[in-house]
Every structure is written in structure tokens, then in C-alpha cells.
Tab-separated table of C-alpha atoms and ligand atoms in Angstrom:
chain	number	residue	atom	x	y	z
A	98	MET	CA	153.854	195.046	172.882
A	99	THR	CA	154.490	192.766	170.040
A	100	TYR	CA	157.297	190.255	171.142
A	101	ARG	CA	160.079	191.026	169.504
A	102	PHE	CA	163.581	188.858	169.837
A	103	ASP	CA	165.928	191.851	169.787
A	104	ARG	CA	163.771	194.457	170.099
A	105	ALA	CA	167.034	197.429	169.848
A	106	ALA	CA	168.623	195.775	167.263
A	107	GLU	CA	165.197	195.494	165.289
A	108	THR	CA	164.176	199.185	165.892
A	109	LEU	CA	167.959	200.926	165.533
A	110	PRO	CA	167.020	204.298	164.197
A	111	ARG	CA	168.759	204.654	160.883
A	112	ALA	CA	171.313	206.848	161.666
A	113	LYS	CA	172.480	204.845	164.252
A	114	LEU	CA	172.305	201.987	162.292
A	115	ALA	CA	174.275	203.601	159.435
A	116	ALA	CA	176.733	204.328	162.101
A	117	LEU	CA	176.834	200.849	162.689
A	118	GLN	CA	176.761	199.692	159.448
A	119	LEU	CA	180.460	201.649	158.552
A	120	ARG	CA	182.015	200.693	161.715
A	121	ARG	CA	181.270	197.038	160.964
A	122	LEU	CA	182.227	197.896	157.228
A	123	ARG	CA	185.682	198.535	158.061
A	124	GLN	CA	186.364	195.696	160.565
A	125	THR	CA	184.915	193.522	157.449
A	126	VAL	CA	187.249	195.241	154.411
A	127	LYS	CA	189.950	195.182	156.895
A	128	ASN	CA	189.497	191.268	157.674
A	129	ALA	CA	188.929	190.574	154.355
A	130	TYR	CA	192.417	192.197	153.119
A	131	GLU	CA	194.801	190.514	155.883
A	132	ASN	CA	193.289	186.972	155.416
A	133	VAL	CA	191.797	186.018	151.864
A	134	PRO	CA	194.220	186.743	149.388
A	135	LEU	CA	191.942	187.145	147.098
A	136	HIS	CA	190.053	190.153	148.299
A	137	ARG	CA	193.701	191.678	148.659
A	138	ARG	CA	194.508	191.332	144.695
A	139	ARG	CA	191.633	192.716	143.955
A	140	MET	CA	191.356	195.610	146.197
A	141	ARG	CA	195.316	196.450	145.550
A	142	SER	CA	194.535	196.571	142.003
A	143	ALA	CA	191.970	199.124	142.653
A	144	GLY	CA	194.543	200.674	143.893
A	145	LEU	CA	192.262	200.683	147.557
A	146	GLU	CA	193.536	200.258	150.996
A	147	PRO	CA	191.308	199.205	153.968
A	148	GLY	CA	191.679	202.888	154.970
A	149	ASP	CA	190.155	204.365	152.391
A	150	ILE	CA	186.450	203.392	153.472
A	151	ARG	CA	185.259	206.093	154.996
A	152	SER	CA	181.722	206.290	154.569
A	153	LEU	CA	179.263	203.889	153.569
A	154	ASP	CA	179.083	205.096	150.071
A	155	ASP	CA	183.066	203.763	150.136
A	156	VAL	CA	181.768	200.005	149.297
A	157	ALA	CA	180.957	201.198	145.925
A	158	ARG	CA	184.879	201.516	145.319
A	159	LEU	CA	185.137	197.838	146.431
A	160	HIS	CA	185.441	195.119	143.959
A	161	TYR	CA	182.298	192.499	143.675
A	162	THR	CA	182.477	189.038	144.358
A	163	VAL	CA	181.010	186.190	142.601
A	164	LYS	CA	179.975	182.527	142.531
A	165	GLY	CA	183.128	181.539	140.328
A	166	ASP	CA	185.107	182.672	143.002
A	167	LEU	CA	184.376	180.388	145.795
A	168	ARG	CA	184.300	177.569	143.191
A	169	ASP	CA	187.878	178.741	141.561
A	170	GLY	CA	188.923	178.672	145.537
A	171	TYR	CA	187.607	175.567	146.404
A	172	PRO	CA	187.478	174.301	149.021
A	173	PHE	CA	188.716	176.632	151.792
A	174	GLY	CA	190.444	179.542	149.408
A	175	MET	CA	188.251	182.199	150.509
A	176	PHE	CA	188.399	181.355	154.591
A	177	ALA	CA	189.650	184.581	156.396
A	178	ARG	CA	190.776	182.130	159.676
A	179	PRO	CA	192.475	179.034	159.757
A	180	ARG	CA	190.574	175.752	158.742
A	181	GLU	CA	191.512	174.070	162.373
A	182	THR	CA	189.669	176.976	163.956
A	183	LEU	CA	186.088	176.317	162.332
A	184	ALA	CA	183.262	175.187	163.980
A	185	ARG	CA	181.211	174.290	160.806
A	186	LEU	CA	181.571	173.952	157.151
A	187	HIS	CA	178.363	174.458	154.750
A	188	ALA	CA	177.961	173.095	151.387
A	189	SER	CA	175.459	173.951	148.495
A	190	SER	CA	175.473	170.862	145.477
A	191	GLY	CA	174.614	173.345	141.938
A	192	THR	CA	173.750	171.495	138.800
A	193	THR	CA	177.210	172.109	137.474
A	194	GLY	CA	180.826	171.550	138.884
A	195	LYS	CA	182.539	172.084	142.889
A	196	PRO	CA	180.025	173.140	144.845
A	197	THR	CA	180.542	176.032	146.924
A	198	VAL	CA	182.199	175.686	150.459
A	199	VAL	CA	181.279	177.423	153.526
A	200	GLY	CA	182.728	177.825	156.592
A	201	TYR	CA	181.820	179.617	160.417
A	202	THR	CA	183.455	180.143	163.342
A	203	ALA	CA	181.908	179.320	166.732
A	204	LYS	CA	180.840	183.151	166.296
A	205	ASP	CA	179.934	183.013	163.508
A	206	LEU	CA	177.160	180.053	164.275
A	207	ALA	CA	176.348	182.110	167.351
A	208	THR	CA	175.632	185.629	165.268
A	209	TRP	CA	173.777	182.775	162.838
A	210	SER	CA	171.645	181.354	165.342
A	211	ASP	CA	170.599	184.846	166.928
A	212	LEU	CA	169.655	186.059	162.953
A	213	MET	CA	167.281	183.170	162.455
A	214	ALA	CA	165.706	183.697	165.913
A	215	ARG	CA	165.133	186.968	165.343
A	216	SER	CA	163.932	186.275	161.810
A	217	MET	CA	161.272	183.489	163.043
A	218	ALA	CA	160.468	185.674	166.092
A	219	CYS	CA	159.956	188.732	163.098
A	220	ALA	CA	157.672	185.958	161.090
A	221	GLY	CA	155.144	185.306	164.201
A	222	VAL	CA	157.572	181.939	165.732
A	223	ARG	CA	156.983	182.290	169.288
A	224	PRO	CA	159.197	181.079	172.609
A	225	GLY	CA	157.265	177.750	173.430
A	226	ASP	CA	156.030	176.999	169.941
A	227	VAL	CA	156.550	173.697	168.635
A	228	VAL	CA	159.035	174.080	165.583
A	229	HIS	CA	158.658	170.939	162.578
A	230	ASN	CA	161.678	171.287	160.977
A	231	ALA	CA	161.291	170.018	157.064
A	232	TYR	CA	164.211	172.078	155.805
A	233	GLY	CA	166.553	169.382	154.857
A	234	TYR	CA	169.246	168.444	157.578
A	235	GLY	CA	173.112	168.066	156.374
A	236	LEU	CA	175.103	170.451	154.107
A	237	PHE	CA	172.222	172.378	153.038
A	238	THR	CA	172.050	175.711	155.366
A	239	GLY	CA	168.254	175.075	155.796
A	240	GLY	CA	168.146	172.485	157.974
A	241	LEU	CA	170.496	173.433	160.528
A	242	GLY	CA	169.639	176.757	160.218
A	243	ALA	CA	166.474	176.693	161.174
A	244	HIS	CA	167.416	174.244	164.314
A	245	TYR	CA	169.425	176.126	165.776
A	246	GLY	CA	167.424	179.522	165.454
A	247	ALA	CA	164.178	178.271	166.388
A	248	GLU	CA	165.786	176.619	169.810
A	249	ARG	CA	167.550	180.424	170.421
A	250	LEU	CA	164.343	181.358	170.071
A	251	GLY	CA	163.128	179.038	172.899
A	252	ALA	CA	161.143	176.962	170.875
A	253	THR	CA	160.920	173.111	170.744
A	254	VAL	CA	162.131	171.909	167.842
A	255	VAL	CA	161.610	168.853	165.682
A	256	PRO	CA	164.122	168.070	163.705
A	257	MET	CA	162.684	166.384	161.159
A	258	SER	CA	164.519	167.027	157.747
A	259	GLY	CA	162.714	166.359	154.574
A	260	GLY	CA	161.191	162.731	153.276
A	261	ALA	CA	158.637	160.170	154.557
A	262	THR	CA	156.222	162.749	154.118
A	263	GLU	CA	153.446	160.097	155.626
A	264	ARG	CA	155.455	159.844	159.221
A	265	GLN	CA	155.725	164.124	158.964
A	266	ILE	CA	151.892	164.468	159.079
A	267	VAL	CA	151.352	161.722	161.880
A	268	LEU	CA	154.198	163.977	163.583
A	269	ILE	CA	152.605	167.301	163.054
A	270	GLN	CA	149.348	166.157	164.732
A	271	ASP	CA	150.759	164.060	167.983
A	272	PHE	CA	153.691	166.924	168.918
A	273	GLY	CA	150.834	169.599	168.232
A	274	ALA	CA	153.302	171.726	166.013
A	275	ARG	CA	152.520	175.373	165.303
A	276	VAL	CA	155.143	176.110	162.962
A	277	LEU	CA	156.084	174.117	159.812
A	278	CYS	CA	159.540	175.483	158.200
A	279	ALA	CA	159.460	174.122	154.940
A	280	THR	CA	160.065	174.973	150.938
A	281	PRO	CA	156.968	176.132	149.704
A	282	SER	CA	156.967	172.976	147.462
A	283	TYR	CA	157.654	170.452	149.820
A	284	ALA	CA	154.967	172.268	152.555
A	285	LEU	CA	152.429	171.843	149.281
A	286	ALA	CA	153.794	168.420	149.141
A	287	ILE	CA	152.815	167.707	152.705
A	288	ALA	CA	149.297	169.310	152.207
A	289	GLU	CA	148.694	166.710	148.539
A	290	VAL	CA	149.839	164.046	151.071
A	291	ALA	CA	147.594	164.586	154.488
A	292	GLU	CA	144.666	165.311	152.208
A	293	LYS	CA	145.164	162.130	150.510
A	294	GLN	CA	145.237	160.420	153.428
A	295	GLY	CA	142.160	161.772	154.546
A	296	VAL	CA	143.906	164.602	156.979
A	297	ASP	CA	142.701	168.180	157.628
A	298	LEU	CA	146.275	169.795	158.578
A	299	ARG	CA	143.401	173.108	158.810
A	300	LYS	CA	142.313	171.134	161.780
A	301	SER	CA	146.060	170.997	163.515
A	302	LYS	CA	147.361	173.398	165.468
A	303	LEU	CA	149.875	175.053	162.769
A	304	ARG	CA	149.117	178.423	162.226
A	305	ILE	CA	152.909	179.241	160.889
A	306	GLY	CA	154.750	178.405	158.204
A	307	VAL	CA	158.169	179.474	157.674
A	308	PHE	CA	159.004	179.222	153.937
A	309	GLY	CA	161.900	180.064	151.529
A	310	ALA	CA	165.040	178.884	149.891
A	311	GLU	CA	163.269	179.133	146.217
A	312	PRO	CA	160.887	181.358	144.471
A	313	TRP	CA	157.389	181.378	144.842
A	314	SER	CA	154.914	182.987	144.293
A	315	GLU	CA	151.723	185.169	146.025
A	316	ALA	CA	149.409	182.798	143.997
A	317	MET	CA	151.108	179.497	145.522
A	318	ARG	CA	151.147	181.330	149.122
A	319	ARG	CA	147.315	181.213	148.768
A	320	GLU	CA	147.210	177.700	147.742
A	321	ILE	CA	149.058	176.508	150.396
A	322	GLU	CA	147.700	178.966	153.194
A	323	SER	CA	144.128	177.947	152.358
A	324	ARG	CA	145.149	173.830	152.240
A	325	LEU	CA	147.201	174.235	155.766
A	326	GLY	CA	145.138	176.632	156.801
A	327	LEU	CA	148.265	178.475	158.174
A	328	LYS	CA	150.013	181.849	157.846
A	329	ALA	CA	152.636	181.627	154.997
A	330	MET	CA	155.661	184.114	155.951
A	331	ASP	CA	158.608	184.359	153.070
A	332	ILE	CA	162.100	183.646	154.186
A	333	TYR	CA	165.504	184.769	152.842
A	334	GLY	CA	169.233	183.874	152.484
A	335	LEU	CA	171.892	182.176	151.131
A	336	SER	CA	174.604	180.048	152.240
A	337	GLU	CA	177.739	182.242	150.573
A	338	ILE	CA	176.206	184.850	153.171
A	339	MET	CA	175.157	182.563	156.336
A	340	GLY	CA	171.918	180.801	155.127
A	341	PRO	CA	168.339	181.175	156.088
A	342	GLY	CA	168.127	184.250	158.453
A	343	VAL	CA	169.250	187.043	155.828
A	344	ALA	CA	166.208	188.651	155.206
A	345	VAL	CA	162.343	187.704	156.204
A	346	GLU	CA	158.571	189.425	155.984
A	347	CYS	CA	156.948	190.706	159.327
A	348	GLU	CA	153.350	191.050	159.957
A	349	ALA	CA	152.690	193.639	157.548
A	350	GLN	CA	153.950	190.854	154.792
A	351	GLU	CA	155.197	194.313	152.423
A	352	GLY	CA	158.725	193.179	151.774
A	353	LEU	CA	161.331	191.330	153.311
A	354	HIS	CA	163.454	192.656	155.959
A	355	GLY	CA	166.148	192.300	155.157
A	356	TRP	CA	169.426	192.219	158.678
A	357	GLU	CA	171.223	195.780	157.936
A	358	ASP	CA	173.178	195.584	161.300
A	359	HIS	CA	174.834	192.272	159.962
A	360	PHE	CA	174.534	192.972	156.230
A	361	LEU	CA	174.823	195.872	153.532
A	362	PHE	CA	172.473	195.624	150.861
A	363	GLU	CA	172.673	196.722	147.203
A	364	VAL	CA	170.802	196.707	144.072
A	365	ILE	CA	172.754	197.252	140.604
A	366	ASP	CA	171.900	197.007	137.333
A	367	PRO	CA	173.405	193.377	136.546
A	368	LYS	CA	174.383	194.816	132.814
A	369	THR	CA	176.079	197.806	133.770
A	370	LEU	CA	176.852	196.784	137.335
A	371	ASP	CA	175.653	200.665	138.229
A	372	PRO	CA	174.080	200.446	141.416
A	373	VAL	CA	170.152	201.261	140.484
A	374	PRO	CA	168.110	203.910	142.230
A	375	GLU	CA	165.856	202.956	144.862
A	376	GLY	CA	162.841	201.297	144.873
A	377	GLU	CA	164.184	199.683	141.276
A	378	LEU	CA	164.426	196.237	140.163
A	379	GLY	CA	167.949	194.521	139.854
A	380	GLU	CA	170.543	191.931	141.017
A	381	LEU	CA	170.959	192.370	144.974
A	382	VAL	CA	174.451	192.578	146.034
A	383	ILE	CA	175.105	191.454	149.599
A	384	THR	CA	178.219	192.529	152.176
A	385	THR	CA	178.533	190.544	155.266
A	386	LEU	CA	179.180	193.173	158.538
A	387	THR	CA	179.900	191.096	161.091
A	388	LYS	CA	180.760	187.304	159.496
A	389	GLN	CA	184.827	186.029	160.684
A	390	ALA	CA	185.395	182.999	158.856
A	391	LEU	CA	183.638	184.171	155.185
A	392	PRO	CA	183.826	187.879	155.050
A	393	MET	CA	181.952	188.638	151.472
A	394	ILE	CA	182.282	191.437	149.751
A	395	ARG	CA	179.949	193.005	147.297
A	396	TYR	CA	178.885	189.377	146.859
A	397	ARG	CA	176.511	189.296	143.340
A	398	THR	CA	173.725	187.355	144.230
A	399	ARG	CA	171.834	186.819	140.959
A	400	ASP	CA	168.390	187.577	142.720
A	401	ILE	CA	166.373	189.447	140.952
A	402	THR	CA	164.551	192.597	143.655
A	403	ARG	CA	164.096	195.942	144.721
A	404	LEU	CA	164.847	197.760	147.997
A	405	THR	CA	163.196	200.387	149.810
A	406	ARG	CA	163.940	202.091	153.315
A	407	GLU	CA	160.466	203.675	153.925
A	408	ARG	CA	159.385	203.199	157.133
A	409	CYS	CA	157.178	199.531	157.604
A	410	ALA	CA	153.971	199.552	159.459
A	411	CYS	CA	155.863	196.930	162.091
A	412	GLY	CA	158.428	199.635	163.474
A	413	ARG	CA	161.080	198.022	162.527
A	414	THR	CA	163.842	200.272	160.619
A	415	HIS	CA	165.601	197.383	158.708
A	416	ALA	CA	165.415	198.217	154.619
A	417	ARG	CA	162.768	195.851	153.206
A	418	LEU	CA	163.852	193.509	149.663
A	419	GLN	CA	160.398	192.832	147.841
A	420	ARG	CA	160.096	189.246	147.314
A	421	ILE	CA	162.075	187.488	145.176
A	422	THR	CA	161.006	186.828	141.659
A	423	GLY	CA	163.521	184.362	140.622
A	424	ARG	CA	167.251	184.460	139.366
A	425	ASN	CA	169.119	185.826	136.795
A	426	ASP	CA	169.962	182.467	135.989
A	427	ASP	CA	166.491	180.832	135.975
A	428	MET	CA	165.233	184.081	133.388
A	429	LEU	CA	163.840	182.397	130.325
A	430	ILE	CA	163.710	184.695	126.518
A	431	ILE	CA	161.073	182.462	124.653
A	432	ARG	CA	160.650	184.077	120.998
A	433	GLY	CA	162.241	187.600	123.404
A	434	VAL	CA	159.814	187.063	125.736
A	435	ASN	CA	162.149	187.346	128.935
A	436	VAL	CA	159.959	184.931	131.676
A	437	TYR	CA	160.515	184.005	135.057
A	438	PRO	CA	159.527	180.066	136.006
A	439	SER	CA	157.569	181.900	139.144
A	440	GLN	CA	155.184	184.034	136.725
A	441	ILE	CA	154.204	181.001	135.069
A	442	GLU	CA	153.771	179.643	138.417
A	443	ALA	CA	151.458	182.797	139.303
A	444	VAL	CA	149.027	181.730	136.635
A	445	LEU	CA	148.868	178.443	136.849
A	446	VAL	CA	148.247	177.752	140.524
A	447	GLY	CA	144.687	178.809	141.391
A	448	LEU	CA	143.218	178.185	137.536
A	449	PRO	CA	140.403	175.340	138.474
A	450	GLY	CA	141.333	172.279	137.798
A	451	ILE	CA	144.579	172.985	137.455
A	452	GLU	CA	147.172	170.755	140.201
A	453	PRO	CA	149.240	173.126	141.678
A	454	HIS	CA	152.560	171.360	140.303
A	455	TYR	CA	153.974	172.274	137.228
A	456	GLN	CA	157.751	171.541	135.366
A	457	LEU	CA	158.627	173.859	132.655
A	458	VAL	CA	160.627	172.228	130.117
A	459	LEU	CA	162.871	174.219	127.262
A	460	GLU	CA	163.861	172.677	123.813
A	461	ARG	CA	165.529	173.973	121.014
A	462	SER	CA	163.861	174.177	117.936
A	463	GLY	CA	166.216	175.485	114.841
A	464	SER	CA	167.745	178.392	116.539
A	465	LEU	CA	164.628	179.173	118.829
A	466	ASP	CA	164.038	178.178	121.849
A	467	GLU	CA	160.827	176.106	122.346
A	468	LEU	CA	158.813	176.320	125.995
A	469	THR	CA	156.675	173.049	126.991
A	470	ILE	CA	154.695	173.514	130.427
A	471	GLU	CA	153.773	170.317	131.761
A	472	VAL	CA	150.737	170.582	134.146
A	473	GLU	CA	148.479	168.291	135.860
A	474	SER	CA	144.845	168.183	135.556
A	475	GLY	CA	141.445	165.412	135.166
A	476	ASP	CA	140.340	167.212	132.052
A	477	PRO	CA	142.644	166.690	128.827
A	478	GLY	CA	140.925	170.088	128.040
A	479	ALA	CA	142.819	172.030	130.159
A	480	ALA	CA	145.436	172.471	128.128
A	481	GLU	CA	144.350	175.085	126.072
A	482	ARG	CA	142.831	176.891	128.784
A	483	VAL	CA	146.619	177.387	130.472
A	484	ARG	CA	148.147	177.923	127.024
A	485	HIS	CA	145.277	180.654	126.489
A	486	HIS	CA	146.226	182.002	129.962
A	487	VAL	CA	149.790	182.319	129.590
A	488	LYS	CA	149.975	184.024	126.520
A	489	SER	CA	147.489	186.493	127.617
A	490	LEU	CA	148.487	187.289	131.116
A	491	ILE	CA	151.993	186.801	130.290
A	492	GLY	CA	152.550	187.144	126.499
A	493	VAL	CA	154.577	183.536	126.130
A	494	SER	CA	153.682	181.229	123.405
A	495	ALA	CA	154.299	177.417	125.363
A	496	ALA	CA	153.065	174.521	124.160
A	497	VAL	CA	150.977	172.770	127.395
A	498	LYS	CA	151.494	168.841	128.192
A	499	VAL	CA	148.414	167.922	130.641
A	500	MET	CA	149.416	164.652	132.706
A	501	LYS	CA	147.578	162.616	135.260
A	502	PRO	CA	147.577	164.254	138.453
A	503	GLY	CA	150.421	162.908	140.467
A	504	ALA	CA	153.025	162.276	137.412
A	505	VAL	CA	154.931	165.817	137.774
A	506	PRO	CA	157.974	165.174	140.922
A	507	ARG	CA	157.060	166.173	143.898
A	508	SER	CA	160.058	167.724	146.231
A	509	GLN	CA	161.027	167.385	149.069
A	510	GLY	CA	163.537	170.509	148.896
A	511	LYS	CA	163.846	172.610	146.304
A	512	ALA	CA	161.716	172.115	143.431
A	513	VAL	CA	163.180	171.522	139.804
A	514	ARG	CA	160.881	173.773	138.196
A	515	VAL	CA	162.911	173.476	134.884
A	516	ARG	CA	164.251	170.628	132.651
A	517	ASP	CA	166.389	172.582	129.625
A	518	LEU	CA	166.709	169.710	127.080
A	519	ARG	CA	168.786	172.318	125.209
A	520	PRO	CA	171.969	171.299	123.144
A	521	LYS	CA	174.874	171.659	125.764
A	522	GLY	CA	176.468	174.858	124.477
A	523	ALA	CA	174.330	176.045	122.330
B	21	LIG	O1	168.735	178.390	150.210
B	21	LIG	C1	168.811	179.085	152.309
B	21	LIG	C2	167.660	179.225	152.502
B	21	LIG	C3	167.000	178.214	153.495
B	21	LIG	C4	166.637	180.559	152.985
B	21	LIG	C5	165.893	177.582	153.914
B	21	LIG	C6	165.101	180.085	153.429
B	21	LIG	C7	165.175	179.321	153.982
B	21	LIG	P1	171.151	178.483	149.296
B	21	LIG	O2	170.936	176.407	148.911
B	21	LIG	O3	172.773	178.712	148.785
B	21	LIG	O4	170.632	178.990	150.203
B	21	LIG	O5	170.199	178.897	147.681
B	21	LIG	C8	170.209	180.282	147.710
B	21	LIG	O6	167.777	180.405	146.828
B	21	LIG	O7	169.990	182.832	146.187
B	21	LIG	C9	167.515	181.990	145.931
B	21	LIG	O8	167.512	182.236	144.690
B	21	LIG	C10	167.162	180.853	146.415
B	21	LIG	N1	166.273	181.405	147.209
B	21	LIG	C11	166.729	181.604	149.009
B	21	LIG	N2	165.155	181.546	150.003
B	21	LIG	C12	164.330	182.624	148.874
B	21	LIG	C13	162.952	183.026	148.814
B	21	LIG	C14	169.282	178.713	150.972
B	21	LIG	N3	162.358	182.655	150.054
B	21	LIG	C15	168.872	180.809	146.689
B	21	LIG	N4	162.753	183.410	147.736
B	21	LIG	C16	169.075	182.177	147.108
B	21	LIG	C17	163.198	183.193	146.693
B	21	LIG	C18	164.982	181.982	147.651
B	21	LIG	N5	164.424	182.858	146.798
């Protein structure tokens, strides 16, 4: 029988899952109402009390929560437990203003470790594996999230964090890592440095990549798989909800299982804020079902996906999210055409003679946004080919700047894909 970290929970019949969700939703709403002024205010102004949530459909009567709410309550305003009782804080830097701070009770940390262990096992990690963890350690949830999940699973963790890439390559080989945890862009940077050093990591013991924290395309997956000789699995999560381990791919790789015993997933139309029918694309909204310190009611993730509850070949009963193509905030509008950076990536990666490293530069010319794609190639004639492919496959007109191989900045964590040089406030 295939290994599962928590077989009973992962294969819970859907009717039982729904009953569990309702029980936990009611507890969460009560916790939020009683302990977080913002949630109490919003529920009161909607004329709602916790007891009014009687079915899962009633979640639609609750208010949304957004990142700005966490910022406004900086640092601890949305915690449902006194700060003295928390075991840990994490924070995400964000590009503007104050960071968002999240807190965990000891029980929240235990739940997170369990879910991360479950997620890693779902991706193919097994007790006894050497897990090379190159997610950044620190305030970012990636490093410690993967660390405690791997330990909980019974793996041997190598707590590398990002950076010192040459050393990472030595230790991957010397310690016999079977699993690499990293952002996809950093995994690619590791592959590149290894190749430059004449090290063939395809001959190492690496078999599985647990990659996430940023959008990446199917083309990028194939590129990383062929250069590192492993199976690249997609893992999703966000600090406001927990950290990594909210959803993950299984061996079927037909979407990411979102753990419905701990989270309630909805997909909404970001303009009307109405839920969309199952299977349609929209913004992912998550309500936590078991968090003590930071219960989240209908958190708008800004991430674009679709949801299916069709049965998966792997036997797990939990809903699947389609790979996240991008965030609302990352969508570029170039001469009226909507495009996500990951769509451009899908065109670039795999074009012969073009390195899979790129940046998109946005500038304003008159009232129009102009896009320049910076790519690396040894062939100056590559510009025209890239321009042509992007235009014919996505319909976007972009200028292309061919740079020397190595000129696009490499990432050690989340890659910076867009440089926005447009005047502020325009
Ligand atoms: O990135 C948590 C994480 C760490 C996930 C390690 C996976 C692995 P934040 O820094 O709060 O948390 O950023 C969350 O990153 O809303 C998405 O926009 C994006 N994101 C995370 N995973 C994926 C993924 C961590 N697999 C934000 N695909 C989320 C696409 C992802 N985007």
C-alpha cells in the first residue's frame, strides 16, 4: 500500500469531511468573534452572530479579510490569543509599508508540522530520506515550515537555507540528499552553478523536488527536472493562512490537494466578490478551520486558480487546486492584453538558445505601458525569435533585450520577475 502520512484524514469520505469542516468552522468563527475585535465588528455590522453559522454554505454570509487588515492591525492586532501565549512569530516583508506579522500557539505549530509532513509525504518524501532544505530560514515561513515538517515525517533534515550555492552542491552530494526543498527559481540556480562546476547532479541521489513559494510554469518544471534529474512537485501555502503545506501535488500531478480538514476553500470573482461555479477560474479565498492564534475568515489570497472536488486517481478525497498561475496583483496589462509573468515564462523556457532566466521591465510611454523582456542568450538574433513567439502565442507586443548569459540576477529565494519602472501613482 502506498505510504500516507495520515491515511485516515487524507481519504476521509467527503460527507464526513464536510461534517468535520462545519464543526471546525463554527469553532473558528466563535474564536474570531470572541477574541478579534475586527472580526467581531464586521460580523456585528452584518447582523451576524457565531450561532448563525449553521451550514457550510453560511460561510458566504461572512465578511472577507484582506492583507491590509493585518497591516492595519500591525503588529498583533488580529491575534486571537495573548502575545505571551504564542510560541512563534513569522512575518512577510512585502514590497511596500509594514510587514504582515503572523503568530502561532504551540498547538498551531504542531498542526503546521503535521500538515507539512503530510504534504511532503504526498509529494513522495519518505521517513529516512535526507531532505536538503534550501528554503530561506528566518521570518519567511518556507525554511522552518519545511524543516519541522520533514522532521515530523521522520526524515533527516539538512537546514541549509538559501545562498552559498557551491556549498549546497557539495553537501547535496556528500550527504546523499534524496529531496531538495527550494523555490523553483533557486533550484534552477543550483542546477546552473553545478553545471558550471562540472558537477552532474542528475547522478546524485536527488529524486524529488518540493518546490513552491512563487509561480512557475510547466515549462520551468520540465527544465528543472531535466537538469537536476528529479521529479519536481508543486507545493503551495501562504503565511497569513499558515505557511507552506496548505496544498500540494500528489503522484497524479493533476492539481494540488488542499487540506480541507484544516482549511475551507472558495473561489470568487475578484470583481463582483461572488463565488464562481466549481471548476471556474477566480481568486482563491481561504478560511482556516483549526488555527488558534490567527483564525482567518475568508482571507482573499489574490492567487488565481480553479478548484475541483472530482475524485483523484491517488485516492485522496481532498479538493484540488489548479497550479497557481499568478496573483491578481501581478497581472500586467500590455496594450489591453492581460498577461501573467508565468505565461511569458512558459514561452521563454524551452526556446532553443535562450537561458531560462528572465526579467520583465515595465515602463510608461505616454498613456501606454511598454514591456521589455530581458533574456539571456549567446545569440543576438534571439531577440526577434522571442518577440515573435511572445506575440504569436500570447498576443502581447514586447521589446526584447538580449543580455549576456549570467546577466539576469539569480534568485536565492523568491525570484524577482518584474521590474516596474512606471511613475508611481500613475
Ligand atoms: O511563500 C509559503 C511557502 C513557502 C509556500 C515555501 C511554498 C513553499 P508567503 O511568503 O506568505 O508564503 O507567500 C505566499 O506566494 O500567496 C502565492 O502568491 C505565492 N506562492 C506560494 N506557493 C506558490 C506556488 C510562502 N506553489 C504567496 N505557486 C502566495 C504559485 C505560490 N505561487
